[in-house]
């Protein structure tokens, strides 16, 4: 099912497993799933996002919308332009991946004569930062000179636009199990032979309160048999972004849904997804440090966190509706060369169709001191579902 590991990959995986075993030992034989993710995804020099393996595109593990087509970046740029035209300032992209979104957004903003003062990139991975530099160094000087890499969110609140494409899904999250009246937290321990294994224990008081709070908003509470995820990192993440924004908008793009959809009885095994060499599966213990592990975003929680941080939820819609409202059809119509039009049409289908990314991915806009209706949400308003 999976391609074989190279000797270098096997060695790296062994180093990550050693770090996980140490974490299990420090936790008296058990490691919470979110702490497991902090090791296998983010540990310096070891974690998936901090080590040097190829992650994006054909040679990596998955493909994001900016890698599929520049059409995505052009539509995103038009939404950025509306905000920049009213309040000026900068664009800040969180976790810029391969740099594809930055390149296409800047090119389109130049066409629109609406370039930001700076295009800042907050990237925690030194490896990804190097890959971004390599890609973006090829931009024309007028664009390249606006790009800056940051080590942390701005200390002085910014004006402009924040972009986060497939960032929230990678925040460390907890897993839980409902088994009748029992509430269990899923984690990782060691088998008698020393292998990593899935292991559950009774939830602590904090997680129990959290599960009770969620259940109070569900039509029928928890099903008798259920496994899913919860991400307590959402609140501090949104709060930190809020502190860094004086005026403007945040655009969050990710696969996810409202709370009622997220915890629907039919989604009884949760939303966890792993990606290794373009193969999606659900074994989070496979190849630690070599695969991407994520979960869908529960956008009701994002909206609540935004409200607590004094941000306004100014839009929430499917990726399809956002791209249509921002001119993807006009971009296609402008291409008259048959082969090029066919190529772009194929890319657009991947971005728009329900069976692909179009309905699974949502776009949420959070704003401060920006009252103008956002053009990207003119076709659909799903805020009532939150």
Short mmCIF file of C-alpha atoms in Angstrom, two decimals:
data_model
loop_
_atom_site.label_atom_id
_atom_site.label_comp_id
_atom_site.label_asym_id
_atom_site.label_seq_id
_atom_site.Cartn_x
_atom_site.Cartn_y
_atom_site.Cartn_z
CA UNK A 1 0.00 0.00 0.00
CA UNK A 2 2.78 2.44 0.88
CA UNK A 3 6.05 2.99 -0.98
CA UNK A 4 9.11 1.58 0.81
CA UNK A 5 11.16 3.79 3.08
CA UNK A 6 14.69 4.75 2.15
CA UNK A 7 17.44 3.97 4.71
CA UNK A 8 17.53 7.68 5.60
CA UNK A 9 13.78 7.75 6.21
CA UNK A 10 13.96 4.61 8.34
CA UNK A 11 16.75 6.13 10.44
CA UNK A 12 14.80 9.38 10.90
CA UNK A 13 11.65 7.51 11.90
CA UNK A 14 13.62 5.57 14.51
CA UNK A 15 14.89 8.83 16.02
CA UNK A 16 11.35 10.18 16.27
CA UNK A 17 10.08 6.95 17.86
CA UNK A 18 12.88 7.23 20.44
CA UNK A 19 11.69 10.74 21.30
CA UNK A 20 8.10 9.49 21.62
CA UNK A 21 9.22 6.66 23.91
CA UNK A 22 10.96 9.24 26.10
CA UNK A 23 7.74 11.27 26.21
CA UNK A 24 5.78 8.17 27.21
CA UNK A 25 8.29 7.47 29.95
CA UNK A 26 8.06 11.02 31.25
CA UNK A 27 4.28 10.62 31.35
CA UNK A 28 4.43 7.46 33.46
CA UNK A 29 3.66 5.18 30.56
CA UNK A 30 1.10 7.24 28.67
CA UNK A 31 1.31 10.22 26.29
CA UNK A 32 -1.74 12.31 25.37
CA UNK A 33 -2.39 12.46 21.64
CA UNK A 34 -1.83 16.21 21.39
CA UNK A 35 1.55 15.80 23.11
CA UNK A 36 2.34 12.98 20.69
CA UNK A 37 1.62 15.40 17.85
CA UNK A 38 3.89 18.03 19.35
CA UNK A 39 6.74 15.55 19.04
CA UNK A 40 6.04 13.88 15.69
CA UNK A 41 4.93 17.08 13.94
CA UNK A 42 6.91 19.89 15.55
CA UNK A 43 9.91 18.69 17.58
CA UNK A 44 12.97 20.64 16.32
CA UNK A 45 14.92 18.61 13.80
CA UNK A 46 12.60 15.62 14.16
CA UNK A 47 8.97 16.61 13.60
CA UNK A 48 7.30 16.38 10.23
CA UNK A 49 7.11 20.14 9.78
CA UNK A 50 10.59 20.90 11.10
CA UNK A 51 12.61 18.17 9.35
CA UNK A 52 13.75 18.32 5.74
CA UNK A 53 11.47 15.96 3.82
CA UNK A 54 9.49 17.14 0.80
CA UNK A 55 5.91 17.81 1.89
CA UNK A 56 4.00 19.57 -0.87
CA UNK A 57 3.34 18.77 -4.51
CA UNK A 58 3.96 15.67 -6.57
CA UNK A 59 7.14 14.71 -4.70
CA UNK A 60 5.60 15.22 -1.27
CA UNK A 61 2.70 13.81 0.71
CA UNK A 62 -0.24 16.01 -0.29
CA UNK A 63 -1.22 18.89 -2.55
CA UNK A 64 -2.83 22.11 -1.30
CA UNK A 65 -5.03 24.46 -3.31
CA UNK A 66 -2.22 26.96 -4.13
CA UNK A 67 -0.16 24.09 -5.62
CA UNK A 68 -3.12 22.88 -7.68
CA UNK A 69 -3.59 26.18 -9.46
CA UNK A 70 -2.70 29.87 -9.49
CA UNK A 71 -6.46 30.40 -9.82
CA UNK A 72 -6.77 29.92 -6.07
CA UNK A 73 -4.17 32.59 -5.35
CA UNK A 74 -5.70 35.02 -7.83
CA UNK A 75 -9.11 34.74 -6.17
CA UNK A 76 -7.53 35.13 -2.75
CA UNK A 77 -5.67 38.21 -4.01
CA UNK A 78 -8.90 39.88 -5.11
CA UNK A 79 -10.28 39.50 -1.59
CA UNK A 80 -7.03 40.87 -0.19
CA UNK A 81 -7.25 43.82 -2.58
CA UNK A 82 -10.65 44.85 -1.28
CA UNK A 83 -9.27 45.07 2.25
CA UNK A 84 -6.02 46.76 1.23
CA UNK A 85 -7.86 49.35 -0.85
CA UNK A 86 -9.83 50.42 2.20
CA UNK A 87 -7.21 50.28 4.94
CA UNK A 88 -3.81 49.74 3.30
CA UNK A 89 -1.07 47.96 5.18
CA UNK A 90 0.50 44.53 4.82
CA UNK A 91 -0.31 40.92 4.05
CA UNK A 92 0.82 38.33 6.60
CA UNK A 93 0.72 34.67 5.56
CA UNK A 94 0.91 32.05 8.29
CA UNK A 95 2.66 28.84 7.33
CA UNK A 96 3.33 29.61 3.67
CA UNK A 97 4.05 26.04 2.60
CA UNK A 98 5.94 25.98 -0.69
CA UNK A 99 5.47 29.73 -1.28
CA UNK A 100 2.99 29.11 -4.10
CA UNK A 101 0.22 31.21 -2.56
CA UNK A 102 2.56 34.14 -1.85
CA UNK A 103 3.78 34.14 -5.45
CA UNK A 104 0.34 34.09 -7.06
CA UNK A 105 -1.18 36.61 -4.62
CA UNK A 106 1.63 39.12 -5.18
CA UNK A 107 1.48 38.78 -8.97
CA UNK A 108 -2.27 39.37 -9.01
CA UNK A 109 -2.08 42.29 -6.57
CA UNK A 110 0.48 43.89 -8.89
CA UNK A 111 -1.98 43.54 -11.79
CA UNK A 112 -4.65 45.15 -9.62
CA UNK A 113 -2.24 47.96 -8.67
CA UNK A 114 -2.84 47.14 -5.02
CA UNK A 115 0.44 45.83 -3.69
CA UNK A 116 0.84 45.74 0.11
CA UNK A 117 3.66 47.59 1.79
CA UNK A 118 5.07 44.22 2.84
CA UNK A 119 4.20 40.58 2.31
CA UNK A 120 5.25 38.95 5.56
CA UNK A 121 5.59 35.20 6.06
CA UNK A 122 5.53 33.63 9.50
CA UNK A 123 7.15 30.23 9.09
CA UNK A 124 8.32 28.13 12.04
CA UNK A 125 10.06 25.53 9.87
CA UNK A 126 13.61 26.45 8.81
CA UNK A 127 13.40 23.87 6.01
CA UNK A 128 10.16 25.30 4.59
CA UNK A 129 11.51 28.83 4.94
CA UNK A 130 14.49 27.84 2.77
CA UNK A 131 12.19 26.28 0.17
CA UNK A 132 10.03 29.40 0.14
CA UNK A 133 13.06 31.63 -0.38
CA UNK A 134 14.20 29.48 -3.27
CA UNK A 135 10.82 29.81 -4.97
CA UNK A 136 10.14 33.45 -4.23
CA UNK A 137 13.63 34.66 -5.14
CA UNK A 138 12.51 34.19 -8.75
CA UNK A 139 9.88 36.93 -8.50
CA UNK A 140 10.48 40.34 -10.09
CA UNK A 141 12.39 42.71 -7.83
CA UNK A 142 9.39 44.95 -7.14
CA UNK A 143 7.59 41.96 -5.63
CA UNK A 144 10.52 40.17 -4.01
CA UNK A 145 11.62 43.25 -2.09
CA UNK A 146 8.28 43.33 -0.26
CA UNK A 147 8.67 39.83 1.20
CA UNK A 148 9.91 39.46 4.76
CA UNK A 149 10.16 36.37 6.94
CA UNK A 150 9.13 36.75 10.56
CA UNK A 151 10.04 34.63 13.57
CA UNK A 152 6.93 35.60 15.52
CA UNK A 153 3.70 37.54 15.13
CA UNK A 154 4.24 41.32 14.87
CA UNK A 155 4.84 42.99 18.23
CA UNK A 156 2.98 46.05 16.93
CA UNK A 157 -0.56 45.23 15.73
CA UNK A 158 -0.71 45.31 11.95
CA UNK A 159 -3.18 46.70 9.45
CA UNK A 160 -4.09 44.63 6.41
CA UNK A 161 -4.78 40.95 5.77
CA UNK A 162 -3.76 37.72 7.49
CA UNK A 163 -3.89 34.52 5.43
CA UNK A 164 -3.98 31.01 6.91
CA UNK A 165 -4.46 28.27 4.32
CA UNK A 166 -4.52 24.81 5.91
CA UNK A 167 -2.94 25.98 9.15
CA UNK A 168 -5.64 25.37 11.79
CA UNK A 169 -6.00 21.70 10.84
CA UNK A 170 -2.37 21.09 11.84
CA UNK A 171 -2.68 22.50 15.37
CA UNK A 172 -2.14 19.75 17.98
CA UNK A 173 -5.51 18.25 18.93
CA UNK A 174 -6.84 15.80 21.47
CA UNK A 175 -8.71 12.58 20.67
CA UNK A 176 -11.50 11.23 22.84
CA UNK A 177 -13.77 8.21 23.00
CA UNK A 178 -17.37 7.97 24.18
CA UNK A 179 -18.20 4.45 25.31
CA UNK A 180 -21.64 4.45 26.89
CA UNK A 181 -21.29 6.53 30.03
CA UNK A 182 -17.50 6.45 29.91
CA UNK A 183 -15.43 9.34 28.59
CA UNK A 184 -11.89 8.36 27.60
CA UNK A 185 -8.93 10.30 26.28
CA UNK A 186 -6.95 8.59 23.54
CA UNK A 187 -3.18 8.61 23.72
CA UNK A 188 -0.09 6.54 23.03
CA UNK A 189 1.71 3.96 25.15
CA UNK A 190 4.09 1.05 24.59
CA UNK A 191 3.16 -2.55 23.92
CA UNK A 192 4.93 -5.35 25.84
CA UNK A 193 7.36 -5.59 22.91
CA UNK A 194 8.09 -1.85 23.05
CA UNK A 195 6.10 -0.80 19.98
CA UNK A 196 3.93 2.30 19.96
CA UNK A 197 0.28 1.49 20.54
CA UNK A 198 -3.00 3.33 20.92
CA UNK A 199 -4.12 3.57 24.53
CA UNK A 200 -7.10 5.14 26.31
CA UNK A 201 -7.53 6.40 29.85
CA UNK A 202 -10.26 8.24 31.76
CA UNK A 203 -10.51 11.91 30.85
CA UNK A 204 -9.32 14.49 33.35
CA UNK A 205 -11.69 17.08 34.81
CA UNK A 206 -10.81 19.72 32.20
CA UNK A 207 -11.54 17.52 29.19
CA UNK A 208 -14.71 16.17 30.84
CA UNK A 209 -16.03 19.71 31.23
CA UNK A 210 -15.12 20.44 27.62
CA UNK A 211 -17.00 17.37 26.36
CA UNK A 212 -20.03 18.28 28.48
CA UNK A 213 -19.99 21.80 27.03
CA UNK A 214 -19.90 20.46 23.47
CA UNK A 215 -22.62 17.89 24.14
CA UNK A 216 -24.94 20.59 25.53
CA UNK A 217 -25.07 22.15 22.06
CA UNK A 218 -25.71 18.92 20.16
CA UNK A 219 -29.30 17.92 19.31
CA UNK A 220 -29.10 14.56 21.10
CA UNK A 221 -25.88 14.76 23.09
CA UNK A 222 -23.19 12.13 22.52
CA UNK A 223 -23.95 8.83 20.78
CA UNK A 224 -23.23 5.72 22.88
CA UNK A 225 -20.21 4.79 20.75
CA UNK A 226 -18.18 7.66 19.33
CA UNK A 227 -14.60 8.75 18.69
CA UNK A 228 -13.55 12.22 17.60
CA UNK A 229 -11.23 15.18 18.14
CA UNK A 230 -11.20 18.45 20.00
CA UNK A 231 -8.64 21.24 19.58
CA UNK A 232 -8.08 23.39 22.70
CA UNK A 233 -5.32 25.22 20.80
CA UNK A 234 -7.89 27.13 18.73
CA UNK A 235 -8.63 29.68 21.47
CA UNK A 236 -5.05 30.77 22.23
CA UNK A 237 -4.21 30.74 18.51
CA UNK A 238 -7.10 33.04 17.57
CA UNK A 239 -6.38 35.24 20.61
CA UNK A 240 -2.77 35.66 19.52
CA UNK A 241 -3.80 36.55 15.97
CA UNK A 242 -6.34 39.02 17.32
CA UNK A 243 -3.68 40.78 19.39
CA UNK A 244 -1.58 41.16 16.23
CA UNK A 245 -4.38 42.75 14.15
CA UNK A 246 -5.26 46.42 14.60
CA UNK A 247 -7.49 46.71 11.54
CA UNK A 248 -8.30 44.49 8.60
CA UNK A 249 -9.25 40.87 7.98
CA UNK A 250 -8.11 37.31 8.58
CA UNK A 251 -8.92 34.69 5.95
CA UNK A 252 -8.89 31.12 7.27
CA UNK A 253 -9.17 28.35 4.67
CA UNK A 254 -9.38 24.73 5.77
CA UNK A 255 -11.35 21.54 5.56
CA UNK A 256 -13.96 21.56 8.28
CA UNK A 257 -17.56 22.23 9.24
CA UNK A 258 -19.87 23.45 11.99
CA UNK A 259 -20.04 21.77 15.41
CA UNK A 260 -23.27 19.91 14.67
CA UNK A 261 -21.80 18.48 11.47
CA UNK A 262 -18.44 17.75 13.09
CA UNK A 263 -19.95 15.70 15.91
CA UNK A 264 -22.80 14.16 13.91
CA UNK A 265 -23.49 10.52 14.90
CA UNK A 266 -22.63 9.38 11.38
CA UNK A 267 -19.09 10.73 11.82
CA UNK A 268 -18.48 8.22 14.59
CA UNK A 269 -14.77 7.68 13.90
CA UNK A 270 -13.80 11.35 13.86
CA UNK A 271 -11.98 13.36 11.23
CA UNK A 272 -8.31 12.42 11.74
CA UNK A 273 -6.45 12.03 8.45
CA UNK A 274 -2.86 11.09 7.71
CA UNK A 275 -1.03 11.61 4.42
CA UNK A 276 2.07 9.81 3.23
CA UNK A 277 3.19 10.02 -0.38
CA UNK A 278 -0.31 10.99 -1.54
CA UNK A 279 -1.95 8.09 0.26
CA UNK A 280 -4.59 9.05 2.82
CA UNK A 281 -5.17 6.79 5.81
CA UNK A 282 -6.01 6.89 9.54
CA UNK A 283 -3.00 5.25 11.24
CA UNK A 284 -1.37 8.08 13.19
CA UNK A 285 1.30 5.73 14.57
CA UNK A 286 2.62 4.81 11.14
CA UNK A 287 6.00 6.33 10.25
CA UNK A 288 6.21 8.93 13.06
CA UNK A 289 7.82 12.11 11.79
CA UNK A 290 7.42 11.13 8.13
CA UNK A 291 3.70 11.69 7.58
CA UNK A 292 1.27 14.56 7.93
CA UNK A 293 -1.36 14.15 10.65
CA UNK A 294 -4.32 16.51 10.81
CA UNK A 295 -8.00 16.79 11.73
CA UNK A 296 -10.86 18.83 10.33
CA UNK A 297 -11.46 22.28 11.77
CA UNK A 298 -14.52 22.75 13.94
CA UNK A 299 -15.48 26.21 12.72
CA UNK A 300 -18.08 26.86 15.43
CA UNK A 301 -15.21 26.78 17.91
CA UNK A 302 -13.23 29.20 15.72
CA UNK A 303 -16.20 31.59 15.63
CA UNK A 304 -16.60 31.42 19.41
CA UNK A 305 -12.90 32.07 19.91
CA UNK A 306 -13.10 35.02 17.53
CA UNK A 307 -16.01 36.51 19.48
CA UNK A 308 -14.08 36.11 22.74
CA UNK A 309 -11.15 37.92 21.09
CA UNK A 310 -13.36 40.82 19.94
CA UNK A 311 -13.24 39.88 16.28
CA UNK A 312 -16.24 39.85 13.97
CA UNK A 313 -17.13 36.79 11.91
CA UNK A 314 -17.74 38.62 8.64
CA UNK A 315 -18.06 35.61 6.35
CA UNK A 316 -18.23 31.83 6.26
CA UNK A 317 -18.80 29.84 3.09
CA UNK A 318 -17.56 26.92 1.03
CA UNK A 319 -14.38 27.24 -1.00
CA UNK A 320 -16.53 26.90 -4.12
CA UNK A 321 -18.64 29.94 -3.24
CA UNK A 322 -15.57 31.97 -2.26
CA UNK A 323 -13.76 31.30 -5.54
CA UNK A 324 -16.85 31.98 -7.66
CA UNK A 325 -17.47 35.27 -5.87
CA UNK A 326 -13.85 36.27 -6.41
CA UNK A 327 -13.84 35.76 -10.17
CA UNK A 328 -12.56 32.28 -10.98
CA UNK A 329 -15.00 32.01 -13.90
CA UNK A 330 -13.77 35.30 -15.31
CA UNK A 331 -10.17 34.08 -15.06
CA UNK A 332 -11.11 30.99 -17.09
CA UNK A 333 -13.04 32.99 -19.66
CA UNK A 334 -10.05 35.26 -20.24
CA UNK A 335 -7.93 32.33 -21.48
CA UNK A 336 -8.61 31.78 -25.17
CA UNK A 337 -5.81 29.36 -26.07
CA UNK A 338 -7.58 25.95 -26.15
CA UNK A 339 -4.92 23.81 -24.50
CA UNK A 340 -4.25 26.32 -21.75
CA UNK A 341 -7.97 26.76 -21.16
CA UNK A 342 -8.42 23.01 -20.86
CA UNK A 343 -5.54 22.79 -18.38
CA UNK A 344 -6.93 25.56 -16.19
CA UNK A 345 -10.46 24.14 -16.42
CA UNK A 346 -9.17 20.85 -15.03
CA UNK A 347 -7.51 22.67 -12.16
CA UNK A 348 -10.69 24.64 -11.48
CA UNK A 349 -12.70 21.43 -11.24
CA UNK A 350 -10.41 20.17 -8.48
CA UNK A 351 -10.89 23.43 -6.59
CA UNK A 352 -14.66 23.71 -7.10
CA UNK A 353 -16.34 20.32 -7.33
CA UNK A 354 -18.08 18.90 -4.22
CA UNK A 355 -16.31 15.56 -4.58
CA UNK A 356 -12.93 17.31 -4.54
CA UNK A 357 -12.12 20.37 -2.41
CA UNK A 358 -15.05 22.65 -3.19
CA UNK A 359 -17.53 21.76 -0.44
CA UNK A 360 -15.20 20.13 2.09
CA UNK A 361 -13.07 23.24 2.40
CA UNK A 362 -14.54 26.31 4.05
CA UNK A 363 -13.41 29.93 4.16
CA UNK A 364 -13.98 32.08 7.24
CA UNK A 365 -13.29 35.80 7.46
CA UNK A 366 -12.62 37.45 10.81
CA UNK A 367 -12.41 41.24 10.81
CA UNK A 368 -11.69 44.22 13.01
CA UNK A 369 -12.66 47.82 12.21
CA UNK A 370 -13.73 46.77 8.72
CA UNK A 371 -17.44 47.17 8.01
CA UNK A 372 -17.62 46.82 4.21
CA UNK A 373 -19.22 43.52 3.07
CA UNK A 374 -16.49 41.19 1.81
CA UNK A 375 -16.84 40.30 -1.87
CA UNK A 376 -15.76 36.70 -1.37
CA UNK A 377 -18.89 35.91 0.61
CA UNK A 378 -21.45 37.49 -1.68
CA UNK A 379 -22.63 34.15 -3.08
CA UNK A 380 -23.12 32.24 0.16
CA UNK A 381 -23.49 32.95 3.87
CA UNK A 382 -23.25 29.89 6.12
CA UNK A 383 -22.82 31.79 9.36
CA UNK A 384 -26.28 30.71 10.48
CA UNK A 385 -25.08 27.09 10.58
CA UNK A 386 -22.46 27.90 13.20
#
